[in-house]
Coordinates of C-alpha atoms and ligand atoms in Angstrom, one line a residue:
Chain A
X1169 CA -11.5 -29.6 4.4
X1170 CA -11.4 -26.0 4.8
X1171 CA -12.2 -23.6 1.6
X1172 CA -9.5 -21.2 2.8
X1173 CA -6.6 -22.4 5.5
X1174 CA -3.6 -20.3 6.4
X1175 CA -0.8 -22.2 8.8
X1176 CA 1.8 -20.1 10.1
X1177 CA 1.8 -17.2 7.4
X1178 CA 4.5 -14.9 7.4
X1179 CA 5.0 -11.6 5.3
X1180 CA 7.6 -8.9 5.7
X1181 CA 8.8 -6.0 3.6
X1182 CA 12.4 -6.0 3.7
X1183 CA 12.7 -5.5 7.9
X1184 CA 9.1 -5.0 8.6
X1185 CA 7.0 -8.0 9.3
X1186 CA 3.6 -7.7 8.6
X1187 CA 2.1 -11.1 8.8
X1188 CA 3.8 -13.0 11.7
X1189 CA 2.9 -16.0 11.9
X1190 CA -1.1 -16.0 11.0
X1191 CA -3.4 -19.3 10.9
X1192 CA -7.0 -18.6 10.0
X1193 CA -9.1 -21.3 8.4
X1194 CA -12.5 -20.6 6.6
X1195 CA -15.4 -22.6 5.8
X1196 CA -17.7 -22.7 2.9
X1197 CA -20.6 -20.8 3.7
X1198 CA -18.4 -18.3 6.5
X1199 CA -18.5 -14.9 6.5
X1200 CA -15.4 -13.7 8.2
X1201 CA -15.1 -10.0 9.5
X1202 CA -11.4 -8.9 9.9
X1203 CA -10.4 -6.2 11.7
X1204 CA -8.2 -4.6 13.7
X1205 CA -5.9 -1.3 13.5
X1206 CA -4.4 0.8 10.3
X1207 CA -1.4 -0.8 9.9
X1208 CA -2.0 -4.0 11.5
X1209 CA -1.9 -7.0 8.4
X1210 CA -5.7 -6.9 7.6
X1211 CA -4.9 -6.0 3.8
X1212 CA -2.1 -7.7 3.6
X1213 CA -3.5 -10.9 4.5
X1214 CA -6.4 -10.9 1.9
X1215 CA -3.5 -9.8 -0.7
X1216 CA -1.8 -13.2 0.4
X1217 CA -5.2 -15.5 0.0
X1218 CA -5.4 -14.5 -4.0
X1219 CA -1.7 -14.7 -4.6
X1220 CA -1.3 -10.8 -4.7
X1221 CA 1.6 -11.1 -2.2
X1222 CA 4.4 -13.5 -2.1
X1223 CA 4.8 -14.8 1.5
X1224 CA 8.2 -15.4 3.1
X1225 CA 6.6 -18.3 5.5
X1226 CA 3.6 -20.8 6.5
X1227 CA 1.5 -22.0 3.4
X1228 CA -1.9 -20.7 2.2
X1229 CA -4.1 -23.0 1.0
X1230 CA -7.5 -22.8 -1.7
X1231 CA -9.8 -25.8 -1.6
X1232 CA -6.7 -28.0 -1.5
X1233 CA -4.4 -25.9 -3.6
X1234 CA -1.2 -24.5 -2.5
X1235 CA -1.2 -20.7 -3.3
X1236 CA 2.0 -20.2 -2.5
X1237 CA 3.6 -23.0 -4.2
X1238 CA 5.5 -21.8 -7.4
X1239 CA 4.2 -24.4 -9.3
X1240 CA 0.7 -22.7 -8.9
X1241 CA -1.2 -21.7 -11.7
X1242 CA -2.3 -18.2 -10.0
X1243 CA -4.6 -17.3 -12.8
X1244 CA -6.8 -20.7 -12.1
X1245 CA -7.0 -19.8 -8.5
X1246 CA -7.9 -15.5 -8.8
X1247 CA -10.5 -17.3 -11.2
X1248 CA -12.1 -18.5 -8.1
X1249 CA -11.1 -15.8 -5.8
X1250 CA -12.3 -12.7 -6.0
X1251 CA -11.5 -9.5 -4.8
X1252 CA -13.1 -5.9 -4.7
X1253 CA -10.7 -3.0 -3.5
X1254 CA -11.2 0.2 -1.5
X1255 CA -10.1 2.3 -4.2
X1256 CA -12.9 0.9 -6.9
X1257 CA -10.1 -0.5 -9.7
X1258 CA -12.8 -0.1 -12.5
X1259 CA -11.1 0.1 -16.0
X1260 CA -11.8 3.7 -16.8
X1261 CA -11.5 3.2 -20.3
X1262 CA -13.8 0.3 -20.6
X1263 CA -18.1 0.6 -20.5
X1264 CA -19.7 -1.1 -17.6
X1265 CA -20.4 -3.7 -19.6
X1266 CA -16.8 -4.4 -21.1
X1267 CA -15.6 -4.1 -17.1
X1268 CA -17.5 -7.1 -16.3
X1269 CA -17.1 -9.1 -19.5
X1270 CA -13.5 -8.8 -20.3
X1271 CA -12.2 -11.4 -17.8
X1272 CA -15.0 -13.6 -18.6
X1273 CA -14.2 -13.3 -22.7
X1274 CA -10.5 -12.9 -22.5
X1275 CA -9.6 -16.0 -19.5
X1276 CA -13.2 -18.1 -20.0
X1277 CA -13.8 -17.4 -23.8
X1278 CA -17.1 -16.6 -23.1
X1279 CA -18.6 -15.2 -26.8
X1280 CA -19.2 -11.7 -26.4
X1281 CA -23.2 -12.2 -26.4
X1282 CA -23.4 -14.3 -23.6
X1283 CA -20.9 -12.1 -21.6
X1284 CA -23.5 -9.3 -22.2
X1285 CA -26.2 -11.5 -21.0
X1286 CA -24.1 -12.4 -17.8
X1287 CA -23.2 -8.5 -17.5
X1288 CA -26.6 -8.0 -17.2
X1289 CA -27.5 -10.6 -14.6
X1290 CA -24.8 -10.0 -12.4
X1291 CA -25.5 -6.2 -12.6
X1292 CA -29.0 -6.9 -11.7
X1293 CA -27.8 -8.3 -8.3
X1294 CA -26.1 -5.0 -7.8
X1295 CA -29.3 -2.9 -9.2
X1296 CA -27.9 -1.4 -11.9
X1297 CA -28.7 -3.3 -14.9
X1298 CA -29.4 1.1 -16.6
X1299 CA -26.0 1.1 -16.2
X1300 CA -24.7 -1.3 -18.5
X1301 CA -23.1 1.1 -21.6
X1302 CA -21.9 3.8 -19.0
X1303 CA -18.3 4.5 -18.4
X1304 CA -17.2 4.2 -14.9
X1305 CA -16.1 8.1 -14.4
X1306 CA -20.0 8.8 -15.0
X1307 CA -21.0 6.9 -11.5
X1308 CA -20.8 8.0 -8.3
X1309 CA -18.6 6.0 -5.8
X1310 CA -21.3 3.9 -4.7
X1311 CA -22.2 3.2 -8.5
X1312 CA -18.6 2.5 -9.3
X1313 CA -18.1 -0.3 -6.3
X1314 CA -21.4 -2.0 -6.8
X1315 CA -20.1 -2.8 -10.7
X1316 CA -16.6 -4.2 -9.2
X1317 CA -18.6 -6.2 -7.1
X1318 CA -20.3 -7.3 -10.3
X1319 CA -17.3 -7.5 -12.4
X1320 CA -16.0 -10.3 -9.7
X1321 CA -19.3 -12.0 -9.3
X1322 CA -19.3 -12.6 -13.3
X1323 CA -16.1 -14.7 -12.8
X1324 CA -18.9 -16.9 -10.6
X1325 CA -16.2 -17.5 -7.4
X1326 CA -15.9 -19.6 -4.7
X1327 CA -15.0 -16.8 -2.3
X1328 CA -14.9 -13.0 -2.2
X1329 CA -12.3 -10.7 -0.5
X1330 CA -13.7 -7.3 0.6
X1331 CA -11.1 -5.0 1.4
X1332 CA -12.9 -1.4 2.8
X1333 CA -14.8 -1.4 0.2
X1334 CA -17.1 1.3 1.5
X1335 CA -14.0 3.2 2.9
X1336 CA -14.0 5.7 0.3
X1337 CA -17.5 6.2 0.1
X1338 CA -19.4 9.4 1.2
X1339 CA -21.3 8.5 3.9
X1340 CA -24.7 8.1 2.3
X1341 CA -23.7 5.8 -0.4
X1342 CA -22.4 3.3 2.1
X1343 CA -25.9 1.7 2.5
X1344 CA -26.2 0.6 -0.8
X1345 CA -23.1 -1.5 -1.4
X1346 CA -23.4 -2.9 2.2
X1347 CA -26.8 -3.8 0.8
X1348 CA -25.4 -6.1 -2.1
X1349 CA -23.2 -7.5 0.5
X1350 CA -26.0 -8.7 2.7
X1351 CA -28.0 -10.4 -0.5
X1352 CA -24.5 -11.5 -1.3
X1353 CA -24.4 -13.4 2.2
X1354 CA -27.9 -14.4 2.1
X1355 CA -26.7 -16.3 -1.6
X1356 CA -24.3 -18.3 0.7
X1357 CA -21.4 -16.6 -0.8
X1358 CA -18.3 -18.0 1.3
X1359 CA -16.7 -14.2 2.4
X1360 CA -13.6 -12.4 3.8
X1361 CA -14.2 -8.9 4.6
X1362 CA -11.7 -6.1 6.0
X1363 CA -14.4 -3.8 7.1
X1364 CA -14.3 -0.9 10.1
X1365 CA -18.3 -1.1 9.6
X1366 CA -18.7 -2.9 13.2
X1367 CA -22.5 -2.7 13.3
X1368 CA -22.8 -4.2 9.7
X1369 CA -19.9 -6.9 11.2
X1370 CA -22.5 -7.8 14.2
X1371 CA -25.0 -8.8 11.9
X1372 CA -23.8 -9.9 9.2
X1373 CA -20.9 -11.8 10.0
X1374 CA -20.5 -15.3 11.2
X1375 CA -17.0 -14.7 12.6
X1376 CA -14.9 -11.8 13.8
X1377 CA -11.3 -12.0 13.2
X1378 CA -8.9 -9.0 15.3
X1379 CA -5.7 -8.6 14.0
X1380 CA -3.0 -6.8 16.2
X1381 CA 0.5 -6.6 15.2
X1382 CA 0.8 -9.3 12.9
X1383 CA -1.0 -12.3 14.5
X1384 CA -4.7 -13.1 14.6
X1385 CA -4.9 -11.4 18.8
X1386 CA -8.5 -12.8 18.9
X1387 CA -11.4 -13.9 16.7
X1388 CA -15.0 -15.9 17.7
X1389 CA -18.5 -15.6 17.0
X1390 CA -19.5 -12.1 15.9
X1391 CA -21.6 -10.8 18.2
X1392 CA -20.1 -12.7 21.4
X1393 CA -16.8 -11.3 20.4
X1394 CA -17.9 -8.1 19.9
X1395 CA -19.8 -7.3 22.8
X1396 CA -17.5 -9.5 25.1
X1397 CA -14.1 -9.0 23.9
X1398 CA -11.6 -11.6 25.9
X1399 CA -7.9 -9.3 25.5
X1400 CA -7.7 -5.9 26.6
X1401 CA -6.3 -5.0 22.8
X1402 CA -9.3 -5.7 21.4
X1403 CA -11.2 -4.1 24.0
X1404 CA -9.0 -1.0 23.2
X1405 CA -9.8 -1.0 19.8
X1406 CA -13.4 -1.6 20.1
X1407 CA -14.2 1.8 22.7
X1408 CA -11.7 3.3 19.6
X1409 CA -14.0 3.0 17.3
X1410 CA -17.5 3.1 18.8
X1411 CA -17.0 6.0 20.7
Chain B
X1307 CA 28.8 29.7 -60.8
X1308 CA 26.5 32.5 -59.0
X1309 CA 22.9 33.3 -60.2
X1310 CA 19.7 34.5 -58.9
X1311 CA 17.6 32.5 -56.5
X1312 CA 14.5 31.5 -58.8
X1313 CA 11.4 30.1 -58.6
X1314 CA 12.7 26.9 -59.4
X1315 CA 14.9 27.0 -56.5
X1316 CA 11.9 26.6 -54.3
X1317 CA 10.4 23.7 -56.2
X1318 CA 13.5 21.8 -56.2
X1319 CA 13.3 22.2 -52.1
X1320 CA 9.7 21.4 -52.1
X1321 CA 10.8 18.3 -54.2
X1322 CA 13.8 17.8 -51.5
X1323 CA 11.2 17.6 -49.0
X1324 CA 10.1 14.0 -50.1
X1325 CA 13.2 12.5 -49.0
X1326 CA 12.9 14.2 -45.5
X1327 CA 9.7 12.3 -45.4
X1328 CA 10.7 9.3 -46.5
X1329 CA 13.2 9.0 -43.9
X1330 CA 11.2 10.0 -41.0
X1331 CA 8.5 7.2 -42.5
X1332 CA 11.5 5.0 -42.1
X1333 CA 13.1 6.0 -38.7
X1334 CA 9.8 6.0 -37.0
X1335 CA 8.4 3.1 -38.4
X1336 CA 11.4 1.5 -37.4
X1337 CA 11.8 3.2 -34.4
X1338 CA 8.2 1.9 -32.9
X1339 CA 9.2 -1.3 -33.7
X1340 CA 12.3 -1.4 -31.7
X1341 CA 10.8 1.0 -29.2
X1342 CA 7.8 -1.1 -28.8
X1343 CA 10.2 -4.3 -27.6
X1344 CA 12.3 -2.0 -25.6
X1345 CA 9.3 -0.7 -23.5
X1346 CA 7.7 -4.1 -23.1
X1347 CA 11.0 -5.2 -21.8
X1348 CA 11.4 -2.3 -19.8
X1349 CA 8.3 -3.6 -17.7
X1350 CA 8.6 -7.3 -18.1
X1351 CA 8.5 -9.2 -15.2
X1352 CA 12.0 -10.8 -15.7
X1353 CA 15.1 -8.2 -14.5
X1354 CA 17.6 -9.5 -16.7
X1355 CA 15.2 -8.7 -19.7
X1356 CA 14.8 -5.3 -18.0
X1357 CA 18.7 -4.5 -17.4
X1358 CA 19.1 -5.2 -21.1
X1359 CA 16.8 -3.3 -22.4
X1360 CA 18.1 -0.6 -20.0
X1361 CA 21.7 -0.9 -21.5
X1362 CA 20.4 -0.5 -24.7
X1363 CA 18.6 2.7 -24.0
X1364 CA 21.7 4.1 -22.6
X1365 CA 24.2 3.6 -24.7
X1366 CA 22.3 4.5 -27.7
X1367 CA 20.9 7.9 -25.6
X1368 CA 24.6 8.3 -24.6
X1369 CA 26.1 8.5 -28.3
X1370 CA 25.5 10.8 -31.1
X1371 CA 22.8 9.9 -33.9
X1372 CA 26.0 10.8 -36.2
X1373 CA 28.4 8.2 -35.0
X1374 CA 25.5 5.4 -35.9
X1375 CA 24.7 6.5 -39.1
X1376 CA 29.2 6.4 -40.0
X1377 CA 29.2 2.8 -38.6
X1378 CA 26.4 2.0 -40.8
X1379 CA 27.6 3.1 -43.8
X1380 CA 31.3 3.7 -43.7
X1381 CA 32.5 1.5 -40.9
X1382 CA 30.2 -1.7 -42.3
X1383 CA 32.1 -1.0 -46.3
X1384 CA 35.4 -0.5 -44.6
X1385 CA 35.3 -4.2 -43.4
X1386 CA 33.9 -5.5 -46.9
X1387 CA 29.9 -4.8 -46.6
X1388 CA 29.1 -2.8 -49.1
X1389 CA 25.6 -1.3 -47.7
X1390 CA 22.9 1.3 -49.4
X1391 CA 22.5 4.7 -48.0
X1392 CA 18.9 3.4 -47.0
X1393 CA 19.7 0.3 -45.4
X1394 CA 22.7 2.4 -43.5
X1395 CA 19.8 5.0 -42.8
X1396 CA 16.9 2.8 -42.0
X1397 CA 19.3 1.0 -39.2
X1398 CA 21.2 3.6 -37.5
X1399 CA 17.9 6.0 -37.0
X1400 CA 15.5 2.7 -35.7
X1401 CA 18.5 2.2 -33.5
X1402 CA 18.1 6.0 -32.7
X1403 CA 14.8 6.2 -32.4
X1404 CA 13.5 2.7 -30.9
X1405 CA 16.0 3.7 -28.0
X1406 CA 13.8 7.3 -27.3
X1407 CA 10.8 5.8 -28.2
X1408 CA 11.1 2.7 -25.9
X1409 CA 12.2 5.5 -23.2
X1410 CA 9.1 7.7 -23.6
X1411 CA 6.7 4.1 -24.4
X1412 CA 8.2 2.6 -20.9
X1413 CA 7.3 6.0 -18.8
X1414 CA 3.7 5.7 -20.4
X1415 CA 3.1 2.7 -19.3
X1416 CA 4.5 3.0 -15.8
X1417 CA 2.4 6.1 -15.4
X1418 CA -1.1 3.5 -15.6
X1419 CA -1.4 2.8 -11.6
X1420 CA 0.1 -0.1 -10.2
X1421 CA -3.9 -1.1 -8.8
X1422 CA -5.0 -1.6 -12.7
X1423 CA -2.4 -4.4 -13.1
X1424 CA -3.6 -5.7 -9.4
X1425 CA -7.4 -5.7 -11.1
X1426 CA -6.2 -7.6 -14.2
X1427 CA -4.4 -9.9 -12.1
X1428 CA -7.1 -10.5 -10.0
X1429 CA -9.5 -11.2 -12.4
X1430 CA -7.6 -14.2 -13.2
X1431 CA -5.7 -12.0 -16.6
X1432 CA -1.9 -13.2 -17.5
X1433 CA 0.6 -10.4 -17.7
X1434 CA 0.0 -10.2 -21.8
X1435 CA -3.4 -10.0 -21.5
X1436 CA -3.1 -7.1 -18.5
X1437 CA -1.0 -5.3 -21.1
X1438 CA -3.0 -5.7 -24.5
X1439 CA -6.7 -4.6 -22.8
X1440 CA -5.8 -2.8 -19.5
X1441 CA -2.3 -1.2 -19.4
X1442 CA -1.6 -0.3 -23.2
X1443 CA -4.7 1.3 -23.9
X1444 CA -4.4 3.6 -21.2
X1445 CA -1.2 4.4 -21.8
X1446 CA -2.0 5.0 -25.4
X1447 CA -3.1 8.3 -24.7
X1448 CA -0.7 9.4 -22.3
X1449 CA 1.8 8.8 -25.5
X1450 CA 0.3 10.4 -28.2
X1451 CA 1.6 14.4 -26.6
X1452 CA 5.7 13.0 -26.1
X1453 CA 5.5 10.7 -29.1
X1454 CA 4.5 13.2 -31.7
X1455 CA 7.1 15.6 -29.8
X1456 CA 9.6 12.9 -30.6
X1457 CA 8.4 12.7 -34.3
X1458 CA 9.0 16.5 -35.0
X1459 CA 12.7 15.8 -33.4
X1460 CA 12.8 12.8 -36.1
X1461 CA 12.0 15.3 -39.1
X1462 CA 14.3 17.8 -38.3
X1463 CA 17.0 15.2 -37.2
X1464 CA 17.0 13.9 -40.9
X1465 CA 19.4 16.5 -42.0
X1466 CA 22.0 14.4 -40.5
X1467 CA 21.2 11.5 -43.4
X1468 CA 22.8 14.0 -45.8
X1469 CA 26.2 12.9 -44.3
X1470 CA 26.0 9.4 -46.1
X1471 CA 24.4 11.0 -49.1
X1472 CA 20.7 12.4 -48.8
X1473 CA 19.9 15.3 -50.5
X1474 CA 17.0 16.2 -48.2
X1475 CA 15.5 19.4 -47.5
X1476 CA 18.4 20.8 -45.1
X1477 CA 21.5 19.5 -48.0
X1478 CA 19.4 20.7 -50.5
X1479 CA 19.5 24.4 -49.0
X1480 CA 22.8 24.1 -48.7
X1481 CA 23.4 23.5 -52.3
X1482 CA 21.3 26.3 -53.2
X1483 CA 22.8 28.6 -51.4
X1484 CA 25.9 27.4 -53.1
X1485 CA 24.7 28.4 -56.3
X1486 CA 22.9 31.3 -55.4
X1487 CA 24.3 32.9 -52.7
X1488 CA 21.3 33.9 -51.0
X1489 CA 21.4 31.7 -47.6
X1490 CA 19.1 34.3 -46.1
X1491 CA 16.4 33.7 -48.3
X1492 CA 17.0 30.3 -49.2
X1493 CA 17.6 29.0 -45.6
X1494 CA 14.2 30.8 -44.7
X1495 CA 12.3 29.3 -47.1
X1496 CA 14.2 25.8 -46.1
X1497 CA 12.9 26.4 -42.0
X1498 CA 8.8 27.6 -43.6
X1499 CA 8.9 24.2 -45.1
X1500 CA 10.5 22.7 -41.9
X1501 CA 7.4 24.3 -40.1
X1502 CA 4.7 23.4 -42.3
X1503 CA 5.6 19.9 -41.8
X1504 CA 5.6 19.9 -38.1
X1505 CA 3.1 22.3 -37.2
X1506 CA 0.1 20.0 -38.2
X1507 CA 1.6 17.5 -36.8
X1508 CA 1.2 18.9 -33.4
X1509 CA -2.3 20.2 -33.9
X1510 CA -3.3 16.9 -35.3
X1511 CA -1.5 15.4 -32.0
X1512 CA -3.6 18.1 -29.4
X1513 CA -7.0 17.3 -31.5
X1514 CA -6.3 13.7 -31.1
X1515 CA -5.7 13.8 -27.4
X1516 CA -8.8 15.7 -27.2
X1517 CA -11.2 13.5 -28.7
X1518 CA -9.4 10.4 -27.2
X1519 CA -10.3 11.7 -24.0
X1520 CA -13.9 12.7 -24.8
X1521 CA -14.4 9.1 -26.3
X1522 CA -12.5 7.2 -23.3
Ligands
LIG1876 N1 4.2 -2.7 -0.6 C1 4.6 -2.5 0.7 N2 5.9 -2.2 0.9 C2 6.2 -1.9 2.2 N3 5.4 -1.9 3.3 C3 4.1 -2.2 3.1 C4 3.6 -2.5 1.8 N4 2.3 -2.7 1.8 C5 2.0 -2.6 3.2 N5 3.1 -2.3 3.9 C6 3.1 -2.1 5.3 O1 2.6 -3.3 5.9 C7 1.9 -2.9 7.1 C8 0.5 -3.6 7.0 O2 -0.2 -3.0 5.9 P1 -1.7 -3.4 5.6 O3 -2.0 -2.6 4.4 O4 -1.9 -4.8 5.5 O5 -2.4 -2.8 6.8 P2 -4.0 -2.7 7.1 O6 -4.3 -3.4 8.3 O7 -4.8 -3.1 5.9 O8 -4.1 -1.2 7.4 P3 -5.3 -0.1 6.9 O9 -6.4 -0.3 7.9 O10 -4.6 1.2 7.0 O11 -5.7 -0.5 5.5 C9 1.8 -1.4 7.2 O12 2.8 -1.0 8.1 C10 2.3 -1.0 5.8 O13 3.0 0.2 5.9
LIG1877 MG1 -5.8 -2.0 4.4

């Protein structure tokens, strides 16, 4: 059985649709790179794999649960799933360490020592274990993404979503989260990535999925797909963005 | 009878002052209560929780803080309740009050991005739990300027109590000015005292603000 299945998946806002009709399944151990055009789904369909969005179609499936069954108990499954955003999300009035531990306190009941003592191990993966008693509006961007990457690691999930996570980054501050990334992958961390990095998607990713208006246009092997890509679209988007 | 305006004029309005206090103590601690659920309910998940809450806020925003405090006391004893001046008070200004409050409380809260509710959620947080450690303590200290704007409305808007009754600061002007015929003087006195309860008020609020900033 698949860790992550989509069959059919269908989102629309009011007259737009945004996912039309999307089937994707992922295996434990995949990393998935999705990408594709502004506007074309890619968010939207890692928003729709945690629960974030209601879908109007299809099913979406977590290691055998229904995530769009109303019967779902979402909290369960985002305990599993986690999810780091473009725009950071950190709790600005919370210390690095109350970031991390909150969820693991407040939904696990974790006693507040041994949330430290994870805070610290899960920022040590991130290299930032100095960090711990800052607040996040004394990192830079960089600083700031590597402890949401930490605060979803502490829930200890079964999958990550990356949505442009170094999108907002100045340029030299992209390396180091795309660092963690790579140790994350090399952990056999099971991962969904939105990403326009395409270099970083050649070698780190096991599978390239292209989205184009709506539907899943073409995915396969990273580099194969990449350097050989079957529809004109994607070949289109590719010269976009390398050149 | 006409005298002169004495010294003891000005302590009996010092003395009137305690009553303005005690019914702002009352209207805003009974205010927050009722503003509190009308906020919470103003953001709850469920729309006809939210349209009722919404009713509430406009028909108390859309009648006169006057008109509640008759009902309370003369309309409830004309149909056979006999009801206290501070029961009648303490009602129709938490009625008054919980409506603004809930109405400043609600914009508070929406003003905390939509993406830190998303981060709660996705950290596997319920919607109470989103509220009590990531929404409300934000939004804490986006209230503190508008709420403690509301709560020098509230002091001043406890003349009206002397309708049903209260000699509080404002009636008790009145009567000395009766007596003494020197509104002038005595209703200058009456606004310094007026002033010299809300003007810490709003420094305490901007120091507040300040440090709550600085401390995050
Ligand atoms: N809450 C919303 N309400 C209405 N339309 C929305 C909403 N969220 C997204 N959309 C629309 O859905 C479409 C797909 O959005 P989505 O964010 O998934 O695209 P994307 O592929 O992630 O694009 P980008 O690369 O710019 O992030 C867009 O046309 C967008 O305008
Ligand atoms: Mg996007």
């Amino acid at each position: 059985m698949s860790l992550v299945d989509l069959r059919d998946v269908v989102k629309r806002y009011g007259p737009l649709t945004v996912l039309d009709g999307v089937s994707l399944s992922v295996e434990k151990g995949e990393i998935i790179a999705i990408i594709g055009r502004s506007g074309s789904g890619k968010s939207t369909l890692l928003r729709c794999v945690n629960g974030l969005e209601p879908i109007q179609g299809g099913a979406v499936t977590f290691a055998g649960t229904v995530v769009n069954d109303p019967g779902t108990d979402l909290r369960k499954l985002r305990q599993q799933v986690g999810i780091v955003f473009q725009s950071f999300n950190l709790f600005p009035h919370l210390s690095v360490e109350r970031n991390i531990t909150l969820a693991p306190t407040v939904v696990k009941g974790m006693d507040r020592r041994a949330a430290r003592e994870l805070a610290r191990t899960v920022l040590r993966k991130v290299g930032l274990e100095e960090k711990i008693d800052a607040y996040p509006d004394r990192l830079s961007g960089g600083q700031q993404q590597r402890v949401a990457i930490a605060r979803s690691l502490a829930m200890s999930p079964q999958l990550m979503l990356f949505d442009e996570i170094t999108s907002a980054l100045d340029p030299e501050l992209v390396g180091e989260v795309l660092k963690v990334l790579e140790e994350m992958a090399a952990d056999g961390m099971t991962m969904m990535l939105v990403t326009h990095e395409m270099g970083f998607a050649r070698k780190v990713a096991s599978r390239v999925v292209f989205m184009h208006q709506g539907k899943v246009w073409e995915q396969g092997p990273a580099a194969q797909t990449l350097a050989r890509p079957r529809t004109p679209e994607l070949e289109t988007f590719l010269s976009a963005v390398l050149h | 009878m006409i005298r002169e305006l004495a010294f003891i004029d000005v302590l009996y309005l010092i003395a009137a002052m305690r009553w303005t206090l005690a019914l702002t103590a009352i209207a805003f601690a009974g205010g927050a209560v009722v503003g509190l659920s009308v906020a919470l309910l103003r953001v709850s998940p469920v729309a006809p929780l939210r349209w009722l809450a919404m009713l509430y806020v406009h028909a108390v925003q859309g009648t006169p803080l006057l008109a509640w405090l008759f009902v309370f006391f003369f309309g409830l004893s004309i149909v056979g309740i006999t009801v206290s001046p501070w029961i009648a008070a303490a009602a129709a200004y938490s009625i008054y009050a919980g409506a603004f409050l809930g109405e400043i409380w609600r914009g508070c809260l929406q003003s905390i991005p939509r993406t830190q509710w998303e981060a709660g959620a996705s950290l596997g947080l319920s919607f109470t739990e989103q509220l009590r450690h990531v929404i409300i303590p934000q939004a804490v200290r986006v209230a503190i300027p508008p709420t403690v704007g509301f709560l020098v409305q509230l002091i001043k808007n406890t003349s009206l109590a002397a309708v049903i009754g209260f000699v509080e600061l404002t009636r008790e002007g009145q009567l000395t000015t009766a007596t003494t015929f020197r509104p002038f003087s005595v209703y200058l006195i009456v606004a310094a005292l007026y002033f010299a309860l809300c003007f810490p008020l709003t420094r305490w609020s901007r120091r507040l603000e300040g440090r709550l900033h600085v401390a995050r």
